[in-house]
Amino acid sequence: MINELLVVPWRSKEEDLMPLRKKFYGYLLTVRDGKSIWVYRDFDFGNLELPGYLHAAFQYKTSAGRTMKYKYYGFPVQSRLLLIGRNVDTSNEPAVIQVVPHCGQSGIYAGLAFFEVLSGAQIVSPTIIAAERLVDSEVFGELDENQSAALNTLWNTNFKSSFFLPPGSEHLLPGSAVVPKAG
């Protein structure tokens, strides 16, 4: 019974992590200057920092020239992937938490992210993890309007059609007219 209590459900056996220990392309919808914008970054889960977990680190420049550096840890729980990202340089920024249902070795996986934007607003937002690059960009950071429109469509196709969203939650969908005041 003691051994059972010590088993943490998000700590995985290495053989269960092996299919995920590769590079994934990550996209996150955020808000900048009152506009929704997708941000691109890679999750190279080939790094083995802690046994039993996925790990990735990356950095990108914002349009304002600010460099953002993050470390992410991944916890596969059955077919769901929970990602927790921490800003390396700012200890007071709350963690980015991403929940990606039905995540596996290949394909497009759409989920939701919970984080704080630069203005301090807390938001729930779409996120996508994919085994292949979804937009024509090799530069981490903010994507243009055409790329963002393509990701809005992909998220709506891969998430919205798979889950029931309660009435009144339309503001969570990419491309909606309601944008929170955030920075």
mmCIF file of N, CA and C in Angstrom, residues 57-158:
data_model
loop_
_atom_site.group_PDB
_atom_site.id
_atom_site.type_symbol
_atom_site.label_atom_id
_atom_site.label_comp_id
_atom_site.label_asym_id
_atom_site.label_seq_id
_atom_site.Cartn_x
_atom_site.Cartn_y
_atom_site.Cartn_z
ATOM 1 N N ALA A 57 13.152 23.147 -23.616
ATOM 2 C CA ALA A 57 13.485 24.546 -23.325
ATOM 3 C C ALA A 57 13.549 25.291 -24.652
ATOM 4 N N PHE A 58 13.131 26.547 -24.631
ATOM 5 C CA PHE A 58 13.199 27.358 -25.844
ATOM 6 C C PHE A 58 13.163 28.827 -25.472
ATOM 7 N N GLN A 59 13.485 29.665 -26.455
ATOM 8 C CA GLN A 59 13.383 31.110 -26.286
ATOM 9 C C GLN A 59 12.944 31.718 -27.602
ATOM 10 N N TYR A 60 12.315 32.893 -27.520
ATOM 11 C CA TYR A 60 11.911 33.617 -28.713
ATOM 12 C C TYR A 60 11.846 35.102 -28.392
ATOM 13 N N LYS A 61 11.885 35.915 -29.443
ATOM 14 C CA LYS A 61 11.778 37.369 -29.282
ATOM 15 C C LYS A 61 10.356 37.800 -29.608
ATOM 16 N N THR A 62 9.821 38.716 -28.801
ATOM 17 C CA THR A 62 8.510 39.293 -29.080
ATOM 18 C C THR A 62 8.674 40.394 -30.122
ATOM 19 N N SER A 63 7.567 40.883 -30.646
ATOM 20 C CA SER A 63 7.636 41.975 -31.621
ATOM 21 C C SER A 63 8.215 43.241 -30.988
ATOM 22 N N ALA A 64 8.164 43.335 -29.659
ATOM 23 C CA ALA A 64 8.745 44.485 -28.949
ATOM 24 C C ALA A 64 10.240 44.291 -28.681
ATOM 25 N N GLY A 65 10.810 43.154 -29.135
ATOM 26 C CA GLY A 65 12.234 42.907 -28.972
ATOM 27 C C GLY A 65 12.613 42.247 -27.656
ATOM 28 N N ARG A 66 11.640 41.887 -26.856
ATOM 29 C CA ARG A 66 11.890 41.232 -25.576
ATOM 30 C C ARG A 66 12.132 39.736 -25.795
ATOM 31 N N THR A 67 13.160 39.172 -25.168
ATOM 32 C CA THR A 67 13.451 37.743 -25.286
ATOM 33 C C THR A 67 12.729 36.994 -24.178
ATOM 34 N N MET A 68 11.945 36.007 -24.569
ATOM 35 C CA MET A 68 11.208 35.171 -23.630
ATOM 36 C C MET A 68 11.876 33.797 -23.598
ATOM 37 N N LYS A 69 12.208 33.306 -22.405
ATOM 38 C CA LYS A 69 12.846 31.999 -22.240
ATOM 39 C C LYS A 69 11.980 31.136 -21.338
ATOM 40 N N TYR A 70 11.688 29.927 -21.804
ATOM 41 C CA TYR A 70 10.828 29.016 -21.043
ATOM 42 C C TYR A 70 11.419 27.620 -20.954
ATOM 43 N N LYS A 71 11.137 26.972 -19.835
ATOM 44 C CA LYS A 71 11.391 25.541 -19.650
ATOM 45 C C LYS A 71 10.028 24.890 -19.485
ATOM 46 N N TYR A 72 9.841 23.789 -20.177
ATOM 47 C CA TYR A 72 8.578 23.048 -20.084
ATOM 48 C C TYR A 72 8.840 21.639 -19.593
ATOM 49 N N TYR A 73 7.922 21.147 -18.784
ATOM 50 C CA TYR A 73 7.926 19.753 -18.360
ATOM 51 C C TYR A 73 6.607 19.141 -18.807
ATOM 52 N N GLY A 74 6.676 17.927 -19.309
ATOM 53 C CA GLY A 74 5.496 17.235 -19.805
ATOM 54 C C GLY A 74 5.186 16.013 -18.973
ATOM 55 N N PHE A 75 3.905 15.806 -18.772
ATOM 56 C CA PHE A 75 3.417 14.685 -17.989
ATOM 57 C C PHE A 75 2.328 13.975 -18.788
ATOM 58 N N PRO A 76 2.661 12.931 -19.514
ATOM 59 C CA PRO A 76 1.593 12.197 -20.193
ATOM 60 C C PRO A 76 0.793 11.402 -19.172
ATOM 61 N N VAL A 77 -0.513 11.554 -19.215
ATOM 62 C CA VAL A 77 -1.406 10.808 -18.341
ATOM 63 C C VAL A 77 -2.398 10.115 -19.270
ATOM 64 N N GLN A 78 -2.167 8.826 -19.476
ATOM 65 C CA GLN A 78 -2.900 8.045 -20.462
ATOM 66 C C GLN A 78 -2.773 8.761 -21.810
ATOM 67 N N SER A 79 -3.864 9.119 -22.458
ATOM 68 C CA SER A 79 -3.752 9.748 -23.781
ATOM 69 C C SER A 79 -3.675 11.271 -23.710
ATOM 70 N N ARG A 80 -3.669 11.831 -22.512
ATOM 71 C CA ARG A 80 -3.586 13.289 -22.368
ATOM 72 C C ARG A 80 -2.161 13.702 -22.050
ATOM 73 N N LEU A 81 -1.801 14.893 -22.531
ATOM 74 C CA LEU A 81 -0.486 15.449 -22.232
ATOM 75 C C LEU A 81 -0.695 16.751 -21.471
ATOM 76 N N LEU A 82 -0.093 16.831 -20.307
ATOM 77 C CA LEU A 82 -0.120 18.036 -19.498
ATOM 78 C C LEU A 82 1.263 18.664 -19.592
ATOM 79 N N LEU A 83 1.324 19.909 -20.043
ATOM 80 C CA LEU A 83 2.588 20.637 -20.155
ATOM 81 C C LEU A 83 2.570 21.792 -19.165
ATOM 82 N N ILE A 84 3.669 21.946 -18.439
ATOM 83 C CA ILE A 84 3.803 23.063 -17.500
ATOM 84 C C ILE A 84 5.066 23.822 -17.876
ATOM 85 N N GLY A 85 4.897 25.089 -18.222
ATOM 86 C CA GLY A 85 6.004 25.927 -18.654
ATOM 87 C C GLY A 85 6.293 27.027 -17.658
ATOM 88 N N ARG A 86 7.570 27.246 -17.411
ATOM 89 C CA ARG A 86 8.011 28.298 -16.490
ATOM 90 C C ARG A 86 8.922 29.264 -17.226
ATOM 91 N N ASN A 87 8.721 30.558 -16.996
ATOM 92 C CA ASN A 87 9.610 31.572 -17.534
ATOM 93 C C ASN A 87 10.925 31.469 -16.767
ATOM 94 N N VAL A 88 12.021 31.282 -17.482
ATOM 95 C CA VAL A 88 13.323 31.082 -16.867
ATOM 96 C C VAL A 88 13.822 32.347 -16.163
ATOM 97 N N ASP A 89 13.509 33.518 -16.714
ATOM 98 C CA ASP A 89 14.037 34.778 -16.194
ATOM 99 C C ASP A 89 13.126 35.492 -15.195
ATOM 100 N N THR A 90 11.852 35.151 -15.170
ATOM 101 C CA THR A 90 10.900 35.864 -14.324
ATOM 102 C C THR A 90 10.226 34.887 -13.382
ATOM 103 N N SER A 91 10.652 34.868 -12.153
ATOM 104 C CA SER A 91 10.110 33.903 -11.196
ATOM 105 C C SER A 91 8.691 34.249 -10.748
ATOM 106 N N ASN A 92 8.259 35.496 -10.934
ATOM 107 C CA ASN A 92 6.916 35.868 -10.482
ATOM 108 C C ASN A 92 5.837 35.635 -11.544
ATOM 109 N N GLU A 93 6.212 35.205 -12.752
ATOM 110 C CA GLU A 93 5.210 34.892 -13.777
ATOM 111 C C GLU A 93 4.612 33.521 -13.487
ATOM 112 N N PRO A 94 3.281 33.444 -13.379
ATOM 113 C CA PRO A 94 2.673 32.138 -13.135
ATOM 114 C C PRO A 94 2.976 31.168 -14.285
ATOM 115 N N ALA A 95 2.963 29.903 -13.973
ATOM 116 C CA ALA A 95 3.254 28.873 -14.968
ATOM 117 C C ALA A 95 2.205 28.871 -16.072
ATOM 118 N N VAL A 96 2.655 28.530 -17.276
ATOM 119 C CA VAL A 96 1.758 28.258 -18.393
ATOM 120 C C VAL A 96 1.381 26.792 -18.266
ATOM 121 N N ILE A 97 0.103 26.506 -18.271
ATOM 122 C CA ILE A 97 -0.355 25.122 -18.170
ATOM 123 C C ILE A 97 -1.153 24.808 -19.424
ATOM 124 N N GLN A 98 -0.734 23.765 -20.124
ATOM 125 C CA GLN A 98 -1.403 23.351 -21.341
ATOM 126 C C GLN A 98 -1.914 21.927 -21.158
ATOM 127 N N VAL A 99 -3.155 21.707 -21.560
ATOM 128 C CA VAL A 99 -3.759 20.390 -21.510
ATOM 129 C C VAL A 99 -4.095 19.999 -22.945
ATOM 130 N N VAL A 100 -3.495 18.906 -23.393
ATOM 131 C CA VAL A 100 -3.683 18.450 -24.765
ATOM 132 C C VAL A 100 -4.239 17.031 -24.740
ATOM 133 N N PRO A 101 -5.545 16.888 -24.995
ATOM 134 C CA PRO A 101 -6.139 15.549 -25.010
ATOM 135 C C PRO A 101 -5.715 14.772 -26.255
ATOM 136 N N HIS A 102 -5.762 13.487 -26.179
ATOM 137 C CA HIS A 102 -5.514 12.590 -27.316
ATOM 138 C C HIS A 102 -4.137 12.802 -27.941
ATOM 139 N N CYS A 103 -3.124 13.081 -27.152
ATOM 140 C CA CYS A 103 -1.785 13.326 -27.692
ATOM 141 C C CYS A 103 -1.049 12.007 -27.876
ATOM 142 N N GLY A 104 -0.429 11.866 -29.019
ATOM 143 C CA GLY A 104 0.312 10.653 -29.334
ATOM 144 C C GLY A 104 1.573 10.950 -30.103
ATOM 145 N N GLN A 105 1.986 10.002 -30.904
ATOM 146 C CA GLN A 105 3.264 10.100 -31.580
ATOM 147 C C GLN A 105 3.209 10.934 -32.858
ATOM 148 N N SER A 106 2.091 10.944 -33.540
ATOM 149 C CA SER A 106 2.000 11.716 -34.776
ATOM 150 C C SER A 106 0.619 12.343 -34.877
ATOM 151 N N GLY A 107 0.518 13.410 -35.646
ATOM 152 C CA GLY A 107 -0.764 14.060 -35.841
ATOM 153 C C GLY A 107 -0.790 15.476 -35.307
ATOM 154 N N ILE A 108 -2.011 16.026 -35.255
ATOM 155 C CA ILE A 108 -2.255 17.371 -34.754
ATOM 156 C C ILE A 108 -3.105 17.228 -33.499
ATOM 157 N N TYR A 109 -2.650 17.833 -32.409
ATOM 158 C CA TYR A 109 -3.336 17.704 -31.131
ATOM 159 C C TYR A 109 -3.683 19.090 -30.620
ATOM 160 N N ALA A 110 -4.973 19.342 -30.464
ATOM 161 C CA ALA A 110 -5.449 20.650 -30.043
ATOM 162 C C ALA A 110 -5.957 20.564 -28.608
ATOM 163 N N GLY A 111 -5.644 21.596 -27.840
ATOM 164 C CA GLY A 111 -6.074 21.628 -26.450
ATOM 165 C C GLY A 111 -6.262 23.045 -25.971
ATOM 166 N N LEU A 112 -6.169 23.203 -24.661
ATOM 167 C CA LEU A 112 -6.342 24.513 -24.040
ATOM 168 C C LEU A 112 -5.136 24.851 -23.173
ATOM 169 N N ALA A 113 -4.836 26.131 -23.097
ATOM 170 C CA ALA A 113 -3.747 26.629 -22.259
ATOM 171 C C ALA A 113 -4.310 27.626 -21.256
ATOM 172 N N PHE A 114 -3.702 27.646 -20.080
ATOM 173 C CA PHE A 114 -4.074 28.562 -19.012
ATOM 174 C C PHE A 114 -2.811 29.342 -18.654
ATOM 175 N N PHE A 115 -2.858 30.679 -18.783
ATOM 176 C CA PHE A 115 -1.658 31.460 -18.516
ATOM 177 C C PHE A 115 -2.011 32.919 -18.264
ATOM 178 N N GLU A 116 -0.998 33.687 -17.934
ATOM 179 C CA GLU A 116 -1.137 35.119 -17.686
ATOM 180 C C GLU A 116 -0.418 35.865 -18.798
ATOM 181 N N VAL A 117 -1.073 36.853 -19.399
ATOM 182 C CA VAL A 117 -0.442 37.662 -20.438
ATOM 183 C C VAL A 117 0.307 38.831 -19.790
ATOM 184 N N LEU A 118 1.047 39.578 -20.592
ATOM 185 C CA LEU A 118 1.917 40.636 -20.080
ATOM 186 C C LEU A 118 1.198 41.662 -19.212
ATOM 187 N N SER A 119 -0.074 41.931 -19.497
ATOM 188 C CA SER A 119 -0.814 42.920 -18.704
ATOM 189 C C SER A 119 -1.235 42.383 -17.342
ATOM 190 N N GLY A 120 -1.087 41.081 -17.135
ATOM 191 C CA GLY A 120 -1.499 40.468 -15.882
ATOM 192 C C GLY A 120 -2.830 39.753 -15.962
ATOM 193 N N ALA A 121 -3.512 39.841 -17.108
ATOM 194 C CA ALA A 121 -4.797 39.166 -17.271
ATOM 195 C C ALA A 121 -4.589 37.651 -17.360
ATOM 196 N N GLN A 122 -5.460 36.909 -16.683
ATOM 197 C CA GLN A 122 -5.455 35.445 -16.736
ATOM 198 C C GLN A 122 -6.366 35.023 -17.884
ATOM 199 N N ILE A 123 -5.867 34.162 -18.788
ATOM 200 C CA ILE A 123 -6.706 33.749 -19.899
ATOM 201 C C ILE A 123 -6.646 32.235 -20.105
ATOM 202 N N VAL A 124 -7.689 31.734 -20.735
ATOM 203 C CA VAL A 124 -7.767 30.364 -21.229
ATOM 204 C C VAL A 124 -7.744 30.499 -22.737
ATOM 205 N N SER A 125 -6.885 29.738 -23.387
ATOM 206 C CA SER A 125 -6.670 29.969 -24.803
ATOM 207 C C SER A 125 -6.368 28.669 -25.546
ATOM 208 N N PRO A 126 -6.625 28.633 -26.848
ATOM 209 C CA PRO A 126 -6.295 27.457 -27.651
ATOM 210 C C PRO A 126 -4.789 27.221 -27.748
ATOM 211 N N THR A 127 -4.428 25.954 -27.855
ATOM 212 C CA THR A 127 -3.045 25.549 -28.077
ATOM 213 C C THR A 127 -3.044 24.347 -29.017
ATOM 214 N N ILE A 128 -1.970 24.197 -29.763
ATOM 215 C CA ILE A 128 -1.821 23.069 -30.696
ATOM 216 C C ILE A 128 -0.418 22.519 -30.553
ATOM 217 N N ILE A 129 -0.302 21.192 -30.530
ATOM 218 C CA ILE A 129 0.975 20.489 -30.588
ATOM 219 C C ILE A 129 0.883 19.584 -31.815
ATOM 220 N N ALA A 130 1.906 19.579 -32.641
ATOM 221 C CA ALA A 130 1.861 18.770 -33.857
ATOM 222 C C ALA A 130 3.201 18.086 -34.109
ATOM 223 N N ALA A 131 3.144 16.930 -34.721
ATOM 224 C CA ALA A 131 4.356 16.184 -35.053
ATOM 225 C C ALA A 131 5.074 16.794 -36.258
ATOM 226 N N GLU A 132 4.356 17.576 -37.060
ATOM 227 C CA GLU A 132 4.935 18.244 -38.224
ATOM 228 C C GLU A 132 4.636 19.733 -38.156
ATOM 229 N N ARG A 133 5.483 20.533 -38.789
ATOM 230 C CA ARG A 133 5.295 21.986 -38.795
ATOM 231 C C ARG A 133 3.980 22.316 -39.519
ATOM 232 N N LEU A 134 3.169 23.192 -38.933
ATOM 233 C CA LEU A 134 1.851 23.512 -39.482
ATOM 234 C C LEU A 134 1.820 24.804 -40.286
ATOM 235 N N VAL A 135 2.783 25.670 -40.073
ATOM 236 C CA VAL A 135 2.862 26.925 -40.826
ATOM 237 C C VAL A 135 4.279 27.094 -41.332
ATOM 238 N N ASP A 136 4.415 27.923 -42.345
ATOM 239 C CA ASP A 136 5.724 28.137 -42.958
ATOM 240 C C ASP A 136 6.507 29.190 -42.182
ATOM 241 N N SER A 137 7.057 28.767 -41.051
ATOM 242 C CA SER A 137 7.872 29.667 -40.237
ATOM 243 C C SER A 137 8.909 28.843 -39.496
ATOM 244 N N GLU A 138 10.139 29.265 -39.591
ATOM 245 C CA GLU A 138 11.200 28.601 -38.839
ATOM 246 C C GLU A 138 11.669 29.471 -37.681
ATOM 247 N N VAL A 139 11.075 30.651 -37.547
ATOM 248 C CA VAL A 139 11.441 31.586 -36.495
ATOM 249 C C VAL A 139 10.432 31.468 -35.364
ATOM 250 N N PHE A 140 10.918 31.231 -34.160
ATOM 251 C CA PHE A 140 10.035 31.165 -32.997
ATOM 252 C C PHE A 140 9.459 32.547 -32.736
ATOM 253 N N GLY A 141 8.248 32.564 -32.230
ATOM 254 C CA GLY A 141 7.631 33.815 -31.840
ATOM 255 C C GLY A 141 6.308 34.039 -32.531
ATOM 256 N N GLU A 142 5.941 35.304 -32.671
ATOM 257 C CA GLU A 142 4.629 35.690 -33.173
ATOM 258 C C GLU A 142 4.489 35.378 -34.657
ATOM 259 N N LEU A 143 3.298 34.891 -35.030
ATOM 260 C CA LEU A 143 3.003 34.559 -36.415
ATOM 261 C C LEU A 143 2.136 35.638 -37.041
ATOM 262 N N ASP A 144 2.162 35.733 -38.375
ATOM 263 C CA ASP A 144 1.374 36.769 -39.050
ATOM 264 C C ASP A 144 -0.099 36.366 -39.143
ATOM 265 N N GLU A 145 -0.919 37.275 -39.666
ATOM 266 C CA GLU A 145 -2.364 37.074 -39.706
ATOM 267 C C GLU A 145 -2.772 35.861 -40.535
ATOM 268 N N ASN A 146 -2.117 35.626 -41.674
ATOM 269 C CA ASN A 146 -2.462 34.478 -42.511
ATOM 270 C C ASN A 146 -2.145 33.170 -41.798
ATOM 271 N N GLN A 147 -0.987 33.104 -41.158
ATOM 272 C CA GLN A 147 -0.614 31.906 -40.408
ATOM 273 C C GLN A 147 -1.580 31.700 -39.240
ATOM 274 N N SER A 148 -1.940 32.800 -38.577
ATOM 275 C CA SER A 148 -2.873 32.721 -37.455
ATOM 276 C C SER A 148 -4.238 32.218 -37.911
ATOM 277 N N ALA A 149 -4.703 32.682 -39.066
ATOM 278 C CA ALA A 149 -5.999 32.235 -39.589
ATOM 279 C C ALA A 149 -5.976 30.726 -39.854
ATOM 280 N N ALA A 150 -4.868 30.234 -40.399
ATOM 281 C CA ALA A 150 -4.747 28.788 -40.666
ATOM 282 C C ALA A 150 -4.774 27.998 -39.360
ATOM 283 N N LEU A 151 -4.112 28.495 -38.325
ATOM 284 C CA LEU A 151 -4.107 27.810 -37.027
ATOM 285 C C LEU A 151 -5.476 27.876 -36.359
ATOM 286 N N ASN A 152 -6.197 28.993 -36.512
ATOM 287 C CA ASN A 152 -7.566 29.081 -35.985
ATOM 288 C C ASN A 152 -8.420 27.963 -36.573
ATOM 289 N N THR A 153 -8.316 27.780 -37.884
ATOM 290 C CA THR A 153 -9.088 26.739 -38.570
ATOM 291 C C THR A 153 -8.689 25.355 -38.070
ATOM 292 N N LEU A 154 -7.398 25.108 -37.955
ATOM 293 C CA LEU A 154 -6.923 23.800 -37.471
ATOM 294 C C LEU A 154 -7.404 23.519 -36.052
ATOM 295 N N TRP A 155 -7.332 24.516 -35.181
ATOM 296 C CA TRP A 155 -7.775 24.302 -33.801
ATOM 297 C C TRP A 155 -9.271 24.014 -33.766
ATOM 298 N N ASN A 156 -10.036 24.815 -34.502
ATOM 299 C CA ASN A 156 -11.488 24.595 -34.526
ATOM 300 C C ASN A 156 -11.820 23.204 -35.062
ATOM 301 N N THR A 157 -11.107 22.752 -36.070
ATOM 302 C CA THR A 157 -11.346 21.427 -36.646
ATOM 303 C C THR A 157 -10.937 20.324 -35.683
ATOM 304 N N ASN A 158 -9.794 20.469 -35.036
ATOM 305 C CA ASN A 158 -9.239 19.396 -34.214
ATOM 306 C C ASN A 158 -9.673 19.419 -32.756
#
